Coordinates of C-alpha atoms and ligand atoms in Angstrom, one line a residue:
M1 CA 186.2 51.9 -165.4
K2 CA 188.5 53.0 -168.2
I3 CA 191.4 55.3 -167.9
Y4 CA 194.0 56.8 -170.3
N5 CA 197.5 55.6 -169.3
S6 CA 200.3 57.9 -170.3
L7 CA 202.7 54.9 -170.1
T8 CA 201.0 53.0 -172.9
R9 CA 199.3 56.0 -174.5
N10 CA 196.1 54.0 -174.6
I11 CA 192.7 54.0 -172.9
E12 CA 192.8 50.9 -170.8
E13 CA 190.5 49.0 -168.5
F14 CA 191.5 49.9 -165.0
I15 CA 192.6 46.8 -163.0
P16 CA 194.1 47.5 -159.6
N17 CA 196.8 45.3 -158.1
E18 CA 194.4 44.2 -155.3
P19 CA 190.7 43.8 -156.2
G20 CA 188.6 46.6 -154.8
K21 CA 191.5 48.6 -153.5
V22 CA 193.3 51.5 -155.2
S23 CA 196.6 53.0 -154.2
M24 CA 197.0 56.5 -155.6
Y25 CA 199.8 59.0 -155.4
T26 CA 199.7 62.7 -156.2
C27 CA 202.7 65.0 -156.6
G28 CA 202.1 67.8 -154.1
P29 CA 202.9 71.5 -154.3
T30 CA 206.2 73.1 -153.8
V31 CA 205.2 75.4 -151.0
Y32 CA 207.2 78.6 -151.9
H33 CA 204.3 80.7 -153.3
F34 CA 200.5 80.7 -153.7
A35 CA 199.1 78.0 -156.0
H36 CA 198.3 79.2 -159.5
I37 CA 194.8 78.2 -160.8
G38 CA 196.5 76.3 -163.5
N39 CA 198.1 74.0 -160.9
L40 CA 194.8 73.8 -159.1
R41 CA 193.2 72.5 -162.3
T42 CA 195.4 69.5 -161.9
Y43 CA 194.4 69.0 -158.2
I44 CA 190.7 69.4 -159.2
C45 CA 191.0 66.7 -161.8
E46 CA 192.9 64.4 -159.5
D47 CA 190.2 65.0 -156.8
V48 CA 187.5 64.0 -159.4
L49 CA 189.5 60.9 -160.3
E50 CA 189.7 59.8 -156.7
K51 CA 186.0 60.5 -156.1
I52 CA 185.0 58.6 -159.3
L53 CA 186.9 55.6 -158.0
R54 CA 185.2 55.8 -154.6
F55 CA 181.8 56.4 -156.3
S56 CA 182.4 53.2 -158.3
G57 CA 183.0 51.3 -155.1
Y58 CA 186.8 51.2 -154.7
D59 CA 188.5 51.6 -151.4
V60 CA 191.1 54.3 -152.2
K61 CA 194.2 55.3 -150.3
R62 CA 195.7 58.5 -151.6
V63 CA 199.0 60.0 -150.6
M64 CA 200.5 63.4 -151.4
N65 CA 203.9 64.9 -150.6
I66 CA 204.6 68.5 -149.8
T67 CA 207.8 69.7 -151.4
D68 CA 209.6 71.8 -148.8
V69 CA 213.2 71.2 -149.9
G70 CA 215.1 70.2 -153.0
H71 CA 213.0 71.6 -155.8
L72 CA 215.3 73.9 -157.8
S73 CA 214.1 76.7 -160.0
S74 CA 214.7 74.4 -163.0
D75 CA 213.1 70.9 -162.8
A76 CA 216.5 69.7 -164.2
D77 CA 218.3 70.3 -160.9
T78 CA 219.9 73.6 -161.7
G79 CA 219.3 77.0 -160.2
E80 CA 218.4 77.9 -156.7
D81 CA 216.1 76.1 -154.3
K82 CA 212.6 77.5 -154.8
M83 CA 212.0 77.4 -151.0
V84 CA 215.2 79.4 -150.3
K85 CA 214.2 82.0 -152.9
G86 CA 210.7 82.3 -151.3
A87 CA 212.3 82.8 -147.9
Q88 CA 214.6 85.5 -149.2
R89 CA 211.8 87.2 -151.0
E90 CA 209.7 87.4 -147.8
H91 CA 212.5 87.7 -145.2
K92 CA 211.3 84.6 -143.4
T93 CA 212.8 81.2 -142.6
V94 CA 212.2 78.3 -145.0
M95 CA 210.1 76.5 -142.5
E96 CA 207.9 79.6 -142.0
I97 CA 207.5 79.9 -145.7
A98 CA 206.6 76.2 -145.9
K99 CA 204.0 76.4 -143.2
F100 CA 202.4 79.5 -144.6
Y101 CA 202.1 78.3 -148.2
T102 CA 201.1 74.8 -147.1
D103 CA 198.2 76.2 -145.2
A104 CA 197.3 78.6 -148.1
F105 CA 197.3 75.6 -150.5
F106 CA 194.9 73.6 -148.3
K107 CA 192.7 76.6 -147.9
D108 CA 192.4 76.9 -151.7
C109 CA 191.7 73.2 -151.9
E110 CA 188.9 73.6 -149.4
K111 CA 187.3 76.4 -151.3
L112 CA 187.4 74.3 -154.5
N113 CA 186.0 71.3 -152.6
I114 CA 189.1 69.2 -153.2
K115 CA 189.2 66.5 -150.6
M116 CA 192.3 66.2 -148.4
P117 CA 194.4 63.2 -149.4
D118 CA 194.5 60.3 -146.8
V119 CA 198.2 61.0 -146.2
V120 CA 200.0 64.3 -146.6
E121 CA 203.8 64.0 -146.0
P122 CA 206.3 66.9 -146.2
A123 CA 209.6 65.9 -147.7
T124 CA 211.6 67.1 -144.7
N125 CA 209.9 64.3 -142.6
C126 CA 211.5 61.6 -144.7
I127 CA 215.2 62.3 -145.0
S128 CA 216.3 58.9 -143.6
E129 CA 214.1 57.2 -146.3
F130 CA 215.8 59.2 -149.0
I131 CA 219.2 58.3 -147.7
H132 CA 218.3 54.6 -147.6
M133 CA 217.1 54.6 -151.2
I134 CA 220.2 56.4 -152.4
E135 CA 222.5 53.9 -150.6
V136 CA 220.7 51.0 -152.3
L137 CA 221.0 52.7 -155.7
L138 CA 224.8 53.2 -155.1
E139 CA 225.2 49.5 -154.1
K140 CA 223.3 48.3 -157.2
G141 CA 225.5 50.5 -159.4
F142 CA 222.7 52.8 -160.5
A143 CA 224.2 55.9 -158.9
Y144 CA 227.6 57.6 -158.7
K145 CA 229.4 60.3 -156.7
A146 CA 230.8 63.2 -158.5
G147 CA 231.7 66.7 -157.4
E148 CA 230.5 65.9 -153.9
N149 CA 226.9 65.2 -155.2
V150 CA 225.3 61.8 -155.8
Y151 CA 223.8 61.3 -159.3
F152 CA 221.5 58.7 -160.8
D153 CA 223.2 57.1 -163.9
T154 CA 220.5 57.0 -166.6
S155 CA 222.9 55.0 -169.0
K156 CA 222.4 52.0 -166.7
L157 CA 218.7 51.7 -167.8
K158 CA 217.3 49.7 -170.7
E159 CA 214.8 52.4 -171.3
Y160 CA 214.8 55.9 -169.9
Y161 CA 212.2 57.8 -172.0
V162 CA 209.3 55.6 -170.7
F163 CA 206.6 58.0 -171.8
G164 CA 207.8 57.7 -175.4
N165 CA 208.1 61.4 -175.6
Q166 CA 211.5 62.1 -177.1
N167 CA 210.8 65.4 -178.6
E168 CA 213.4 67.6 -176.9
D169 CA 211.4 70.8 -177.1
E170 CA 208.4 69.1 -175.6
L171 CA 210.6 67.5 -173.0
M172 CA 212.0 70.8 -171.9
V173 CA 208.7 72.2 -170.7
G174 CA 209.5 71.5 -167.1
V175 CA 213.0 72.8 -167.5
R176 CA 212.5 76.5 -167.5
D177 CA 214.5 79.3 -166.1
D178 CA 218.2 78.4 -165.7
V179 CA 219.5 75.6 -167.9
S180 CA 223.2 75.8 -167.1
E181 CA 225.0 72.5 -167.6
D182 CA 226.3 70.5 -164.6
S183 CA 229.7 69.3 -165.6
N184 CA 229.6 66.5 -163.0
K185 CA 227.0 64.6 -164.9
R186 CA 228.2 61.6 -166.9
N187 CA 225.1 61.6 -169.1
K188 CA 222.9 64.5 -170.1
N189 CA 219.8 63.2 -168.3
D190 CA 221.5 62.1 -165.1
F191 CA 219.9 63.8 -162.1
V192 CA 220.9 64.6 -158.6
L193 CA 219.8 62.3 -155.7
W194 CA 221.7 64.1 -153.0
F195 CA 223.5 67.5 -153.0
T196 CA 226.3 68.3 -150.7
K197 CA 227.7 70.9 -153.0
S198 CA 225.7 73.2 -155.1
K199 CA 226.8 76.5 -156.5
F200 CA 224.4 78.1 -154.1
E201 CA 225.9 78.0 -150.6
D202 CA 223.0 79.5 -148.7
Q203 CA 220.9 76.3 -148.7
A204 CA 219.0 76.7 -145.4
L205 CA 218.1 73.1 -144.5
K206 CA 220.8 70.5 -144.5
W207 CA 221.2 67.0 -143.0
E208 CA 224.0 64.6 -142.2
S209 CA 224.4 61.8 -144.8
P210 CA 227.0 59.2 -145.7
W211 CA 228.1 61.6 -148.4
G212 CA 228.4 64.7 -146.2
V213 CA 226.0 67.4 -145.0
G214 CA 223.5 68.2 -147.7
Y215 CA 220.0 67.9 -149.0
P216 CA 218.0 65.6 -151.2
G217 CA 217.1 66.1 -154.9
W218 CA 213.5 66.7 -155.7
H219 CA 212.6 63.5 -157.7
I220 CA 213.7 61.1 -154.9
E221 CA 211.0 62.6 -152.6
C222 CA 208.0 61.2 -154.5
S223 CA 209.5 57.7 -155.0
C224 CA 210.2 57.4 -151.2
I225 CA 207.1 59.0 -149.9
S226 CA 204.8 56.9 -152.1
M227 CA 206.6 53.6 -151.2
K228 CA 206.6 54.5 -147.5
H229 CA 202.8 54.7 -147.5
L230 CA 201.7 52.6 -150.5
G231 CA 204.2 49.8 -150.7
D232 CA 206.3 48.8 -153.6
K233 CA 203.5 48.3 -156.2
M234 CA 201.2 51.2 -156.9
D235 CA 198.1 51.6 -159.0
I236 CA 197.9 55.2 -160.1
H237 CA 200.4 58.1 -160.0
C238 CA 199.0 61.5 -160.9
G239 CA 200.4 64.9 -161.8
G240 CA 200.4 67.7 -164.3
V241 CA 201.5 67.0 -167.8
D242 CA 204.7 69.1 -167.3
N243 CA 205.7 66.6 -164.5
M244 CA 206.1 63.9 -167.1
F245 CA 209.6 64.9 -167.9
P246 CA 211.9 65.0 -166.2
H247 CA 210.1 64.5 -162.8
H248 CA 208.0 61.4 -163.4
T249 CA 210.5 59.9 -165.8
N250 CA 213.2 60.2 -163.1
E251 CA 210.8 58.8 -160.4
I252 CA 210.2 55.7 -162.5
A253 CA 214.0 55.3 -163.2
Q254 CA 215.1 55.4 -159.6
S255 CA 212.1 53.5 -158.2
E256 CA 212.3 50.6 -160.6
A257 CA 216.1 50.5 -160.3
Y258 CA 215.7 50.3 -156.5
L259 CA 212.9 47.8 -156.5
G260 CA 214.0 45.6 -159.4
H261 CA 210.5 45.3 -160.7
K262 CA 207.7 47.4 -162.2
W263 CA 206.5 50.1 -159.8
C264 CA 203.3 51.9 -161.0
N265 CA 200.8 50.6 -163.5
Y266 CA 198.8 53.8 -164.5
W267 CA 200.0 57.3 -165.0
F268 CA 197.4 60.1 -165.1
H269 CA 198.4 63.5 -166.4
V270 CA 196.3 66.6 -166.5
H271 CA 196.9 69.1 -169.2
H272 CA 197.7 72.8 -169.0
L273 CA 195.5 75.8 -168.4
N274 CA 196.4 78.4 -171.0
D275 CA 195.5 82.0 -171.5
E276 CA 194.6 83.2 -175.0
T277 CA 198.3 83.8 -175.8
G278 CA 199.4 80.2 -175.1
K279 CA 200.8 78.7 -172.0
M280 CA 199.9 80.5 -168.8
S281 CA 203.1 81.2 -167.1
K282 CA 203.6 82.5 -163.6
S283 CA 205.9 85.2 -164.8
K284 CA 203.5 86.7 -167.4
G285 CA 200.9 89.3 -166.4
E286 CA 198.5 88.7 -163.6
F287 CA 199.2 85.9 -161.2
L288 CA 195.9 84.0 -161.1
T289 CA 195.0 82.6 -157.7
V290 CA 191.8 81.6 -156.0
S291 CA 192.0 84.7 -153.8
L292 CA 192.3 86.9 -156.9
L293 CA 189.2 85.3 -158.4
E294 CA 187.4 85.8 -155.1
S295 CA 188.4 89.5 -154.9
K296 CA 186.8 89.9 -158.4
G297 CA 183.6 88.4 -157.0
Y298 CA 183.8 84.9 -158.3
D299 CA 182.7 81.9 -156.2
P300 CA 185.7 79.5 -156.3
I301 CA 183.2 76.7 -157.1
V302 CA 182.6 78.5 -160.5
Y303 CA 186.3 77.8 -161.3
R304 CA 185.8 74.1 -160.3
L305 CA 182.8 73.9 -162.7
F306 CA 184.9 75.6 -165.4
A307 CA 187.5 72.9 -165.0
L308 CA 184.9 70.1 -165.1
Q309 CA 183.3 71.3 -168.3
S310 CA 186.3 70.3 -170.3
H311 CA 188.3 67.0 -170.5
Y312 CA 191.4 66.8 -168.3
R313 CA 193.5 65.6 -171.3
K314 CA 192.8 68.8 -173.3
P315 CA 194.5 72.1 -172.8
L316 CA 191.9 74.5 -171.3
T317 CA 191.9 78.2 -172.2
F318 CA 191.2 80.7 -169.4
S319 CA 189.5 84.1 -169.9
Y320 CA 187.3 86.2 -167.7
E321 CA 184.6 86.0 -170.5
T322 CA 184.4 82.2 -170.3
L323 CA 184.5 82.4 -166.5
D324 CA 181.6 84.8 -166.6
Q325 CA 179.7 82.4 -168.8
T326 CA 180.4 79.6 -166.4
A327 CA 179.2 81.8 -163.5
A328 CA 175.9 82.4 -165.3
T329 CA 175.6 78.7 -166.1
Y330 CA 176.2 77.8 -162.4
K331 CA 173.6 80.3 -161.2
K332 CA 171.0 78.9 -163.6
L333 CA 171.8 75.4 -162.6
K334 CA 171.5 76.2 -158.9
N335 CA 168.2 78.0 -159.4
R336 CA 166.8 75.0 -161.3
I337 CA 167.9 72.7 -158.5
A338 CA 166.5 75.0 -155.9
A339 CA 163.1 74.9 -157.6
V340 CA 162.9 71.1 -157.2
K341 CA 160.6 70.4 -154.3
A342 CA 161.1 67.3 -152.1
E343 CA 157.8 65.7 -153.1
G344 CA 156.9 62.0 -153.2
D345 CA 158.8 59.0 -151.9
V346 CA 162.4 58.4 -153.0
D347 CA 162.4 55.7 -155.7
E348 CA 165.5 53.7 -154.6
A349 CA 165.6 51.6 -157.8
A350 CA 165.7 54.7 -159.9
V351 CA 168.4 56.2 -157.7
K352 CA 170.5 53.1 -158.3
E353 CA 169.8 53.1 -162.0
W354 CA 170.9 56.8 -162.4
H355 CA 173.9 56.1 -160.1
D356 CA 175.1 53.4 -162.5
K357 CA 174.6 55.6 -165.5
F358 CA 176.7 58.3 -164.0
A359 CA 179.5 55.8 -162.9
E360 CA 179.6 54.5 -166.5
A361 CA 179.7 58.1 -168.0
V362 CA 182.4 59.5 -165.7
G363 CA 184.2 56.2 -165.5
N364 CA 185.0 56.5 -169.2
D365 CA 188.4 58.2 -168.7
C366 CA 187.0 60.9 -166.3
N367 CA 184.4 62.3 -168.7
T368 CA 183.1 65.0 -166.4
A369 CA 181.3 66.9 -169.2
M370 CA 179.2 63.7 -169.7
G371 CA 178.6 63.7 -166.0
L372 CA 177.2 67.2 -166.2
T373 CA 175.0 66.3 -169.1
L374 CA 173.5 63.5 -167.1
L375 CA 172.8 66.0 -164.3
Y376 CA 170.7 68.0 -166.7
D377 CA 169.0 64.8 -167.8
V378 CA 168.0 64.1 -164.2
L379 CA 166.5 67.6 -164.0
K380 CA 164.6 67.1 -167.2
S381 CA 163.4 63.6 -166.3
D382 CA 160.0 62.7 -165.0
L383 CA 161.4 61.4 -161.6
N384 CA 159.6 62.9 -158.6
G385 CA 161.2 65.7 -156.7
S386 CA 162.5 63.7 -153.8
T387 CA 164.1 61.1 -156.1
K388 CA 165.7 63.9 -158.2
L389 CA 167.2 65.5 -155.2
K390 CA 168.6 62.2 -154.0
V391 CA 170.2 61.6 -157.4
I392 CA 171.6 65.1 -157.5
E393 CA 173.1 64.6 -154.0
D394 CA 174.7 61.4 -155.2
Y395 CA 176.2 63.0 -158.3
D396 CA 177.5 65.9 -156.2
Y397 CA 179.8 63.5 -154.3
V398 CA 181.9 63.4 -157.5
L399 CA 181.2 66.9 -158.9
S400 CA 181.4 68.6 -155.5
L401 CA 179.7 71.8 -156.8
N402 CA 177.6 72.5 -153.7
L403 CA 174.5 71.7 -155.8
L404 CA 172.2 71.4 -152.8
K405 CA 173.7 74.2 -150.7
A406 CA 171.3 77.1 -150.2
E407 CA 172.6 80.5 -151.2
E408 CA 173.8 82.5 -148.2
A409 CA 171.9 85.6 -149.0
E410 CA 168.6 83.7 -148.8
D411 CA 168.8 82.6 -145.2
G412 CA 169.6 86.1 -143.9
D413 CA 167.3 88.5 -142.1
D414 CA 164.5 89.4 -144.6
E415 CA 163.9 92.9 -143.1
L416 CA 167.6 93.7 -143.1
S417 CA 168.0 92.3 -146.7
A418 CA 165.2 94.5 -147.9
Y419 CA 166.7 97.6 -146.3
V420 CA 170.2 97.0 -147.7
E421 CA 168.9 96.1 -151.2
G422 CA 167.0 99.4 -151.1
K423 CA 170.1 101.3 -150.2
I424 CA 172.1 99.4 -153.0
A425 CA 169.5 100.4 -155.5
E426 CA 169.6 104.0 -154.3
R427 CA 173.4 104.0 -154.7
A428 CA 173.2 102.5 -158.2
Q429 CA 170.8 105.4 -159.1
A430 CA 173.2 107.9 -157.6
K431 CA 176.0 106.5 -159.7
K432 CA 173.9 106.6 -162.8
D433 CA 173.2 110.3 -162.0
K434 CA 177.0 110.7 -161.6
D435 CA 176.4 111.8 -158.0
F436 CA 179.4 110.0 -156.7
A437 CA 179.4 111.9 -153.4
R438 CA 175.9 110.6 -152.7
A439 CA 177.0 107.0 -153.8
D440 CA 179.9 107.1 -151.4
A441 CA 177.8 108.5 -148.6
I442 CA 175.4 105.6 -148.9
R443 CA 178.3 103.1 -148.8
D444 CA 179.7 104.8 -145.7
E445 CA 176.3 104.9 -144.1
L446 CA 176.0 101.2 -144.5
A447 CA 179.5 100.6 -143.3
A448 CA 178.7 102.5 -140.1
Q449 CA 175.9 100.0 -139.6
G450 CA 178.3 97.1 -140.1
I451 CA 177.3 96.3 -143.7
I452 CA 180.0 95.9 -146.3
I453 CA 179.1 96.3 -149.9
E454 CA 181.3 95.1 -152.8
D455 CA 181.1 95.8 -156.5
T456 CA 181.7 92.5 -158.3
R457 CA 181.4 91.3 -161.8
E458 CA 178.2 89.6 -160.9
G459 CA 176.7 92.8 -159.4
V460 CA 176.8 94.4 -156.0
K461 CA 177.1 92.0 -153.1
W462 CA 176.9 92.7 -149.4
K463 CA 177.8 91.0 -146.1
R464 CA 178.0 91.8 -142.4
A465 CA 181.4 93.1 -141.4
Ligands
LIG501 ZN1 206.4 64.1 -157.6

């Protein structure tokens, strides 16, 4: 298995600390709002990475945090706490907001066939661990108190910019919104480990600490939560490319200062989802969520396929036109698979051979496009039907595109289907004739019988109410 390592900027042979075992950490969501499909691209690619490792025989333990405190509106520790802003916006408590958006995040993940990590830990569960790490950093001289906050002293490190990315403009991608300077900092890149005083006095969640009542900085969460569950040496840390700086840079700084040795060997970063104008920002135009795509008639799995068609290290451009193309591709692919009949005996040797080919293809730095090409090769091959289906099932462990799941409409009541389809055709004709009253009457007639019809980009769909 080969993987691109952001730390060395090279594609490397993947060698875990312990043979056969992989410890993997993923930066989780800040649960103050629905997840944007751009963020979900990162989670899809991380899911694929985990499944490729498992497909290749590794025993994987994957941990993810939930950020429910400490992430300010700028990643550089200025601005208001995102959770507090979310609570104010919706007139709820911070914990209600955290619960609601954590559930919403995992619902989105489920729709996208993203496996739940083995461990999911909210930051507010680990306050004592954060305090312990900060105490050690103070003892070792890597941290200082100023203005009633505790800061990490980046000047004490031999090397701070570990990702070699010293272009200020590029570095500032994660530092949006408010970039007001904090005069307590001794060095520009120093960051907050513990706040007892911020200019925003309405912080909802606060805890006792040796430095007064306050709350943790964002970066310390991931260092502590990963070490709590994965020990002091980790194989792979994942995240979006905008987490590289300052978040991951700061995680490495404080973790290695605390441990006194190298912490994580491989860093996996997924690139942005852009719209046609450039970076897709949450503040510009339509806020793209899984629910929004569903309301427009897209199966969320079509978005997963859209993400898998491109390489995770390339920016991906989103448009409804390309998503429509992907929806058509998905439908054709499903139809081709549905036409494969389970005939003949499964040729186990062939299944193994195709398994190994796929492991090699996708194991080359998560080349999912190559994996999809192999899937078409299986369909084109002269394997018998039963063997093909077995291989497709095997590949779908990684791809997770519901390739063998029958379409819902097909297993409904035939007589009812025929009746509703007839009504839908009648309504389409009425619309064509500009007889909108008639079209609406047909819709209402069906509604009265418990049938809901929806106009979607892929045509009219119907379901039982
Ligand atoms: Zn993180």
